[in-house]
Amino acid sequence: EPEVTQTPSHQVTQMGQEVILRCVPISNHLYFYWYRQILGQKVEFLVSFYNNEISEKSEIFDDQFSVERPDGSNFTLKIRSTKLEDSAMYFCASWQNTGELFFGEGSRLTVL
Amino acid sequence: AQKVTQAQTEISVVEKEDVTLDCVYETRDTTYYLFWYKQPPSGELVFLIRRNSFDEQNEISGRYSWNFQKSTSSFNFTITASQVVDSAVYFCALSEARGYSTLTFGKGTMLLVSP
């Protein structure tokens, strides 16, 4: 069964440090997403990416966030200067047009 | 704006009981998709179902069934004969029916099934 893979599974960082979360979407998918889930809360949309550009982003996705697909396979989320409130589970997802949005297993980010 | 409400924060049942998780949604779109995801303690999001707003037929998949009522904007999920492995947080979600539409999630319902 196809799957979305994410690395790292857990990252601990100091406030103010840059973090890059990596995702390998399903190979023939064209739409990619990042979602965030603060502990105990609902899953929130951050950004969608299609045709090598951002197609939609939420209010959460401010200037400290960026996404890119540097090599045609990886899809990364960068947080330039992490804050305590960035601590969350970050989910990557990809979609083809078949209806099911495939989520990765998530990357847990802890900012100290 | 879209909104999904899962009024039940936590439900506790004993194994073999039936349980229904409620989901009420708001949207101005005439066509949309509704989803249910399961999040076990390990944290991943497991897709359970997607329903098109045009299709109001109820669906059954093993012990799972879904009741879509467009008139009341509800998409409820029933687990029959619950099992301990069903213990998880269950999220209802909504998206517009367009090419790369994003999902709006409810806050989730934590289901605890005890032996």
mmCIF file with all atom_site columns, N, CA and C in Angstrom, chain B residues 33-85:
data_model
loop_
_atom_site.group_PDB
_atom_site.id
_atom_site.type_symbol
_atom_site.label_atom_id
_atom_site.label_alt_id
_atom_site.label_comp_id
_atom_site.label_asym_id
_atom_site.label_entity_id
_atom_site.label_seq_id
_atom_site.pdbx_PDB_ins_code
_atom_site.Cartn_x
_atom_site.Cartn_y
_atom_site.Cartn_z
_atom_site.occupancy
_atom_site.B_iso_or_equiv
_atom_site.pdbx_formal_charge
_atom_site.auth_seq_id
_atom_site.auth_comp_id
_atom_site.auth_asym_id
_atom_site.auth_atom_id
_atom_site.pdbx_PDB_model_num
ATOM 1   N N  . TYR B 1 33 ? -17.114 17.352 0.560  1.00 0.00 ? 33 TYR B N  1
ATOM 2   C CA . TYR B 1 33 ? -16.787 16.012 1.024  1.00 0.00 ? 33 TYR B CA 1
ATOM 3   C C  . TYR B 1 33 ? -16.749 15.988 2.546  1.00 0.00 ? 33 TYR B C  1
ATOM 4   N N  . LEU B 1 34 ? -17.142 14.881 3.093  1.00 0.00 ? 34 LEU B N  1
ATOM 5   C CA . LEU B 1 34 ? -17.057 14.653 4.531  1.00 0.00 ? 34 LEU B CA 1
ATOM 6   C C  . LEU B 1 34 ? -16.171 13.444 4.793  1.00 0.00 ? 34 LEU B C  1
ATOM 7   N N  . PHE B 1 35 ? -15.401 13.510 5.862  1.00 0.00 ? 35 PHE B N  1
ATOM 8   C CA . PHE B 1 35 ? -14.430 12.469 6.163  1.00 0.00 ? 35 PHE B CA 1
ATOM 9   C C  . PHE B 1 35 ? -14.519 12.088 7.643  1.00 0.00 ? 35 PHE B C  1
ATOM 10  N N  . TRP B 1 36 ? -14.062 10.882 7.912  1.00 0.00 ? 36 TRP B N  1
ATOM 11  C CA . TRP B 1 36 ? -13.752 10.476 9.282  1.00 0.00 ? 36 TRP B CA 1
ATOM 12  C C  . TRP B 1 36 ? -12.343 9.902  9.289  1.00 0.00 ? 36 TRP B C  1
ATOM 13  N N  . TYR B 1 37 ? -11.582 10.340 10.304 1.00 0.00 ? 37 TYR B N  1
ATOM 14  C CA . TYR B 1 37 ? -10.233 9.816  10.527 1.00 0.00 ? 37 TYR B CA 1
ATOM 15  C C  . TYR B 1 37 ? -10.142 9.299  11.953 1.00 0.00 ? 37 TYR B C  1
ATOM 16  N N  . LYS B 1 38 ? -9.319  8.273  12.114 1.00 0.00 ? 38 LYS B N  1
ATOM 17  C CA . LYS B 1 38 ? -9.049  7.706  13.436 1.00 0.00 ? 38 LYS B CA 1
ATOM 18  C C  . LYS B 1 38 ? -7.608  8.026  13.813 1.00 0.00 ? 38 LYS B C  1
ATOM 19  N N  . GLN B 1 39 ? -7.401  8.477  15.039 1.00 0.00 ? 39 GLN B N  1
ATOM 20  C CA . GLN B 1 39 ? -6.050  8.735  15.521 1.00 0.00 ? 39 GLN B CA 1
ATOM 21  C C  . GLN B 1 39 ? -5.810  7.886  16.760 1.00 0.00 ? 39 GLN B C  1
ATOM 22  N N  . PRO B 1 40 ? -5.153  6.743  16.584 1.00 0.00 ? 40 PRO B N  1
ATOM 23  C CA . PRO B 1 40 ? -4.855  5.886  17.741 1.00 0.00 ? 40 PRO B CA 1
ATOM 24  C C  . PRO B 1 40 ? -3.791  6.533  18.617 1.00 0.00 ? 40 PRO B C  1
ATOM 25  N N  . PRO B 1 41 ? -3.522  5.957  19.777 1.00 0.00 ? 41 PRO B N  1
ATOM 26  C CA . PRO B 1 41 ? -2.521  6.539  20.685 1.00 0.00 ? 41 PRO B CA 1
ATOM 27  C C  . PRO B 1 41 ? -1.147  6.732  20.049 1.00 0.00 ? 41 PRO B C  1
ATOM 28  N N  . SER B 1 42 ? -0.833  5.975  19.034 1.00 0.00 ? 42 SER B N  1
ATOM 29  C CA . SER B 1 42 ? 0.459   6.115  18.360 1.00 0.00 ? 42 SER B CA 1
ATOM 30  C C  . SER B 1 42 ? 0.551   7.405  17.545 1.00 0.00 ? 42 SER B C  1
ATOM 31  N N  . GLY B 1 43 ? -0.577  8.057  17.293 1.00 0.00 ? 43 GLY B N  1
ATOM 32  C CA . GLY B 1 43 ? -0.547  9.399  16.734 1.00 0.00 ? 43 GLY B CA 1
ATOM 33  C C  . GLY B 1 43 ? -0.833  9.574  15.259 1.00 0.00 ? 43 GLY B C  1
ATOM 34  N N  . GLU B 1 44 ? -0.773  8.518  14.485 1.00 0.00 ? 44 GLU B N  1
ATOM 35  C CA . GLU B 1 44 ? -0.999  8.710  13.046 1.00 0.00 ? 44 GLU B CA 1
ATOM 36  C C  . GLU B 1 44 ? -2.474  8.932  12.760 1.00 0.00 ? 44 GLU B C  1
ATOM 37  N N  . LEU B 1 45 ? -2.768  9.469  11.597 1.00 0.00 ? 45 LEU B N  1
ATOM 38  C CA . LEU B 1 45 ? -4.152  9.695  11.171 1.00 0.00 ? 45 LEU B CA 1
ATOM 39  C C  . LEU B 1 45 ? -4.530  8.602  10.166 1.00 0.00 ? 45 LEU B C  1
ATOM 40  N N  . VAL B 1 46 ? -5.540  7.855  10.512 1.00 0.00 ? 46 VAL B N  1
ATOM 41  C CA . VAL B 1 46 ? -5.964  6.733  9.680  1.00 0.00 ? 46 VAL B CA 1
ATOM 42  C C  . VAL B 1 46 ? -7.280  7.086  9.005  1.00 0.00 ? 46 VAL B C  1
ATOM 43  N N  . PHE B 1 47 ? -7.261  7.073  7.688  1.00 0.00 ? 47 PHE B N  1
ATOM 44  C CA . PHE B 1 47 ? -8.463  7.389  6.911  1.00 0.00 ? 47 PHE B CA 1
ATOM 45  C C  . PHE B 1 47 ? -9.504  6.294  7.103  1.00 0.00 ? 47 PHE B C  1
ATOM 46  N N  . LEU B 1 48 ? -10.744 6.709  7.347  1.00 0.00 ? 48 LEU B N  1
ATOM 47  C CA . LEU B 1 48 ? -11.827 5.737  7.495  1.00 0.00 ? 48 LEU B CA 1
ATOM 48  C C  . LEU B 1 48 ? -12.810 5.825  6.334  1.00 0.00 ? 48 LEU B C  1
ATOM 49  N N  . ILE B 1 49 ? -13.225 7.037  5.986  1.00 0.00 ? 49 ILE B N  1
ATOM 50  C CA . ILE B 1 49 ? -14.242 7.164  4.951  1.00 0.00 ? 49 ILE B CA 1
ATOM 51  C C  . ILE B 1 49 ? -14.237 8.574  4.377  1.00 0.00 ? 49 ILE B C  1
ATOM 52  N N  . ARG B 1 50 ? -14.618 8.667  3.095  1.00 0.00 ? 50 ARG B N  1
ATOM 53  C CA . ARG B 1 50 ? -14.936 9.943  2.481  1.00 0.00 ? 50 ARG B CA 1
ATOM 54  C C  . ARG B 1 50 ? -16.327 9.822  1.874  1.00 0.00 ? 50 ARG B C  1
ATOM 55  N N  . ARG B 1 51 ? -17.143 10.826 2.075  1.00 0.00 ? 51 ARG B N  1
ATOM 56  C CA . ARG B 1 51 ? -18.503 10.820 1.536  1.00 0.00 ? 51 ARG B CA 1
ATOM 57  C C  . ARG B 1 51 ? -18.752 12.092 0.749  1.00 0.00 ? 51 ARG B C  1
ATOM 58  N N  . ASN B 1 52 ? -19.240 11.940 -0.467 1.00 0.00 ? 52 ASN B N  1
ATOM 59  C CA . ASN B 1 52 ? -19.624 13.075 -1.309 1.00 0.00 ? 52 ASN B CA 1
ATOM 60  C C  . ASN B 1 52 ? -20.998 13.587 -0.876 1.00 0.00 ? 52 ASN B C  1
ATOM 61  N N  . SER B 1 53 ? -21.175 14.871 -0.897 1.00 0.00 ? 53 SER B N  1
ATOM 62  C CA . SER B 1 53 ? -22.442 15.453 -0.444 1.00 0.00 ? 53 SER B CA 1
ATOM 63  C C  . SER B 1 53 ? -23.633 15.032 -1.296 1.00 0.00 ? 53 SER B C  1
ATOM 64  N N  . PHE B 1 54 ? -23.360 14.554 -2.502 1.00 0.00 ? 54 PHE B N  1
ATOM 65  C CA . PHE B 1 54 ? -24.449 14.083 -3.354 1.00 0.00 ? 54 PHE B CA 1
ATOM 66  C C  . PHE B 1 54 ? -24.981 12.734 -2.920 1.00 0.00 ? 54 PHE B C  1
ATOM 67  N N  . ASP B 1 55 ? -24.167 12.014 -2.186 1.00 0.00 ? 55 ASP B N  1
ATOM 68  C CA . ASP B 1 55 ? -24.509 10.635 -1.860 1.00 0.00 ? 55 ASP B CA 1
ATOM 69  C C  . ASP B 1 55 ? -24.979 10.543 -0.416 1.00 0.00 ? 55 ASP B C  1
ATOM 70  N N  . GLU B 1 56 ? -26.276 10.452 -0.235 1.00 0.00 ? 56 GLU B N  1
ATOM 71  C CA . GLU B 1 56 ? -26.817 10.423 1.122  1.00 0.00 ? 56 GLU B CA 1
ATOM 72  C C  . GLU B 1 56 ? -27.097 9.018  1.608  1.00 0.00 ? 56 GLU B C  1
ATOM 73  N N  . GLN B 1 57 ? -26.699 8.040  0.847  1.00 0.00 ? 57 GLN B N  1
ATOM 74  C CA . GLN B 1 57 ? -26.913 6.669  1.305  1.00 0.00 ? 57 GLN B CA 1
ATOM 75  C C  . GLN B 1 57 ? -26.008 6.372  2.489  1.00 0.00 ? 57 GLN B C  1
ATOM 76  N N  . ASN B 1 58 ? -26.544 5.677  3.444  1.00 0.00 ? 58 ASN B N  1
ATOM 77  C CA . ASN B 1 58 ? -25.720 5.255  4.561  1.00 0.00 ? 58 ASN B CA 1
ATOM 78  C C  . ASN B 1 58 ? -24.738 4.195  4.107  1.00 0.00 ? 58 ASN B C  1
ATOM 79  N N  . GLU B 1 59 ? -23.633 4.124  4.800  1.00 0.00 ? 59 GLU B N  1
ATOM 80  C CA . GLU B 1 59 ? -22.605 3.164  4.404  1.00 0.00 ? 59 GLU B CA 1
ATOM 81  C C  . GLU B 1 59 ? -22.211 2.316  5.595  1.00 0.00 ? 59 GLU B C  1
ATOM 82  N N  . ILE B 1 60 ? -21.946 1.063  5.296  1.00 0.00 ? 60 ILE B N  1
ATOM 83  C CA . ILE B 1 60 ? -21.534 0.117  6.338  1.00 0.00 ? 60 ILE B CA 1
ATOM 84  C C  . ILE B 1 60 ? -20.254 -0.551 5.884  1.00 0.00 ? 60 ILE B C  1
ATOM 85  N N  . SER B 1 61 ? -19.301 -0.635 6.802  1.00 0.00 ? 61 SER B N  1
ATOM 86  C CA . SER B 1 61 ? -18.063 -1.343 6.515  1.00 0.00 ? 61 SER B CA 1
ATOM 87  C C  . SER B 1 61 ? -17.698 -2.147 7.755  1.00 0.00 ? 61 SER B C  1
ATOM 88  N N  . GLY B 1 62 ? -18.056 -3.380 7.743  1.00 0.00 ? 62 GLY B N  1
ATOM 89  C CA . GLY B 1 62 ? -17.796 -4.225 8.904  1.00 0.00 ? 62 GLY B CA 1
ATOM 90  C C  . GLY B 1 62 ? -18.567 -3.723 10.120 1.00 0.00 ? 62 GLY B C  1
ATOM 91  N N  . ARG B 1 63 ? -17.854 -3.397 11.170 1.00 0.00 ? 63 ARG B N  1
ATOM 92  C CA . ARG B 1 63 ? -18.517 -2.910 12.400 1.00 0.00 ? 63 ARG B CA 1
ATOM 93  C C  . ARG B 1 63 ? -18.786 -1.406 12.340 1.00 0.00 ? 63 ARG B C  1
ATOM 94  N N  . TYR B 1 64 ? -18.308 -0.763 11.293 1.00 0.00 ? 64 TYR B N  1
ATOM 95  C CA . TYR B 1 64 ? -18.461 0.683  11.166 1.00 0.00 ? 64 TYR B CA 1
ATOM 96  C C  . TYR B 1 64 ? -19.653 1.018  10.267 1.00 0.00 ? 64 TYR B C  1
ATOM 97  N N  . SER B 1 65 ? -20.375 2.046  10.622 1.00 0.00 ? 65 SER B N  1
ATOM 98  C CA . SER B 1 65 ? -21.422 2.545  9.743  1.00 0.00 ? 65 SER B CA 1
ATOM 99  C C  . SER B 1 65 ? -21.500 4.060  9.887  1.00 0.00 ? 65 SER B C  1
ATOM 100 N N  . TRP B 1 66 ? -21.967 4.679  8.814  1.00 0.00 ? 66 TRP B N  1
ATOM 101 C CA . TRP B 1 66 ? -22.041 6.130  8.791  1.00 0.00 ? 66 TRP B CA 1
ATOM 102 C C  . TRP B 1 66 ? -23.428 6.552  8.349  1.00 0.00 ? 66 TRP B C  1
ATOM 103 N N  . ASN B 1 67 ? -23.949 7.545  9.028  1.00 0.00 ? 67 ASN B N  1
ATOM 104 C CA . ASN B 1 67 ? -25.278 8.064  8.754  1.00 0.00 ? 67 ASN B CA 1
ATOM 105 C C  . ASN B 1 67 ? -25.154 9.527  8.335  1.00 0.00 ? 67 ASN B C  1
ATOM 106 N N  . PHE B 1 68 ? -25.368 9.778  7.053  1.00 0.00 ? 68 PHE B N  1
ATOM 107 C CA . PHE B 1 68 ? -25.258 11.127 6.512  1.00 0.00 ? 68 PHE B CA 1
ATOM 108 C C  . PHE B 1 68 ? -26.661 11.700 6.364  1.00 0.00 ? 68 PHE B C  1
ATOM 109 N N  . GLN B 1 69 ? -26.938 12.792 7.049  1.00 0.00 ? 69 GLN B N  1
ATOM 110 C CA . GLN B 1 69 ? -28.231 13.459 6.979  1.00 0.00 ? 69 GLN B CA 1
ATOM 111 C C  . GLN B 1 69 ? -27.993 14.899 6.525  1.00 0.00 ? 69 GLN B C  1
ATOM 112 N N  . LYS B 1 70 ? -28.195 15.142 5.255  1.00 0.00 ? 70 LYS B N  1
ATOM 113 C CA . LYS B 1 70 ? -27.941 16.479 4.732  1.00 0.00 ? 70 LYS B CA 1
ATOM 114 C C  . LYS B 1 70 ? -28.903 17.505 5.329  1.00 0.00 ? 70 LYS B C  1
ATOM 115 N N  . SER B 1 71 ? -30.114 17.074 5.624  1.00 0.00 ? 71 SER B N  1
ATOM 116 C CA . SER B 1 71 ? -31.125 17.996 6.145  1.00 0.00 ? 71 SER B CA 1
ATOM 117 C C  . SER B 1 71 ? -30.733 18.571 7.506  1.00 0.00 ? 71 SER B C  1
ATOM 118 N N  . THR B 1 72 ? -29.961 17.801 8.263  1.00 0.00 ? 72 THR B N  1
ATOM 119 C CA . THR B 1 72 ? -29.525 18.269 9.582  1.00 0.00 ? 72 THR B CA 1
ATOM 120 C C  . THR B 1 72 ? -28.019 18.546 9.619  1.00 0.00 ? 72 THR B C  1
ATOM 121 N N  . SER B 1 73 ? -27.385 18.476 8.437  1.00 0.00 ? 73 SER B N  1
ATOM 122 C CA . SER B 1 73 ? -25.933 18.712 8.342  1.00 0.00 ? 73 SER B CA 1
ATOM 123 C C  . SER B 1 73 ? -25.169 17.855 9.343  1.00 0.00 ? 73 SER B C  1
ATOM 124 N N  . SER B 1 74 ? -25.482 16.592 9.329  1.00 0.00 ? 74 SER B N  1
ATOM 125 C CA . SER B 1 74 ? -24.797 15.697 10.259 1.00 0.00 ? 74 SER B CA 1
ATOM 126 C C  . SER B 1 74 ? -24.224 14.495 9.521  1.00 0.00 ? 74 SER B C  1
ATOM 127 N N  . PHE B 1 75 ? -23.150 13.992 10.048 1.00 0.00 ? 75 PHE B N  1
ATOM 128 C CA . PHE B 1 75 ? -22.467 12.830 9.461  1.00 0.00 ? 75 PHE B CA 1
ATOM 129 C C  . PHE B 1 75 ? -21.944 12.002 10.630 1.00 0.00 ? 75 PHE B C  1
ATOM 130 N N  . ASN B 1 76 ? -22.838 11.201 11.183 1.00 0.00 ? 76 ASN B N  1
ATOM 131 C CA . ASN B 1 76 ? -22.525 10.461 12.404 1.00 0.00 ? 76 ASN B CA 1
ATOM 132 C C  . ASN B 1 76 ? -21.910 9.101  12.113 1.00 0.00 ? 76 ASN B C  1
ATOM 133 N N  . PHE B 1 77 ? -21.115 8.658  13.039 1.00 0.00 ? 77 PHE B N  1
ATOM 134 C CA . PHE B 1 77 ? -20.320 7.439  12.874 1.00 0.00 ? 77 PHE B CA 1
ATOM 135 C C  . PHE B 1 77 ? -20.657 6.484  14.014 1.00 0.00 ? 77 PHE B C  1
ATOM 136 N N  . THR B 1 78 ? -21.044 5.277  13.662 1.00 0.00 ? 78 THR B N  1
ATOM 137 C CA . THR B 1 78 ? -21.402 4.282  14.667 1.00 0.00 ? 78 THR B CA 1
ATOM 138 C C  . THR B 1 78 ? -20.461 3.096  14.609 1.00 0.00 ? 78 THR B C  1
ATOM 139 N N  . ILE B 1 79 ? -19.972 2.698  15.753 1.00 0.00 ? 79 ILE B N  1
ATOM 140 C CA . ILE B 1 79 ? -19.183 1.474  15.868 1.00 0.00 ? 79 ILE B CA 1
ATOM 141 C C  . ILE B 1 79 ? -20.049 0.462  16.603 1.00 0.00 ? 79 ILE B C  1
ATOM 142 N N  . THR B 1 80 ? -20.261 -0.656 15.960 1.00 0.00 ? 80 THR B N  1
ATOM 143 C CA . THR B 1 80 ? -21.071 -1.724 16.541 1.00 0.00 ? 80 THR B CA 1
ATOM 144 C C  . THR B 1 80 ? -20.156 -2.704 17.253 1.00 0.00 ? 80 THR B C  1
ATOM 145 N N  . ALA B 1 81 ? -20.601 -3.166 18.419 1.00 0.00 ? 81 ALA B N  1
ATOM 146 C CA . ALA B 1 81 ? -19.816 -4.154 19.178 1.00 0.00 ? 81 ALA B CA 1
ATOM 147 C C  . ALA B 1 81 ? -18.379 -3.678 19.341 1.00 0.00 ? 81 ALA B C  1
ATOM 148 N N  . SER B 1 82 ? -18.235 -2.574 20.023 1.00 0.00 ? 82 SER B N  1
ATOM 149 C CA . SER B 1 82 ? -16.923 -1.933 20.150 1.00 0.00 ? 82 SER B CA 1
ATOM 150 C C  . SER B 1 82 ? -15.893 -2.888 20.770 1.00 0.00 ? 82 SER B C  1
ATOM 151 N N  . GLN B 1 83 ? -14.654 -2.624 20.405 1.00 0.00 ? 83 GLN B N  1
ATOM 152 C CA . GLN B 1 83 ? -13.527 -3.421 20.908 1.00 0.00 ? 83 GLN B CA 1
ATOM 153 C C  . GLN B 1 83 ? -12.485 -2.478 21.510 1.00 0.00 ? 83 GLN B C  1
ATOM 154 N N  . VAL B 1 84 ? -11.643 -3.016 22.351 1.00 0.00 ? 84 VAL B N  1
ATOM 155 C CA . VAL B 1 84 ? -10.603 -2.204 22.994 1.00 0.00 ? 84 VAL B CA 1
ATOM 156 C C  . VAL B 1 84 ? -9.731  -1.509 21.950 1.00 0.00 ? 84 VAL B C  1
ATOM 157 N N  . VAL B 1 85 ? -9.492  -2.171 20.840 1.00 0.00 ? 85 VAL B N  1
ATOM 158 C CA . VAL B 1 85 ? -8.643  -1.585 19.781 1.00 0.00 ? 85 VAL B CA 1
ATOM 159 C C  . VAL B 1 85 ? -9.298  -0.386 19.099 1.00 0.00 ? 85 VAL B C  1
#
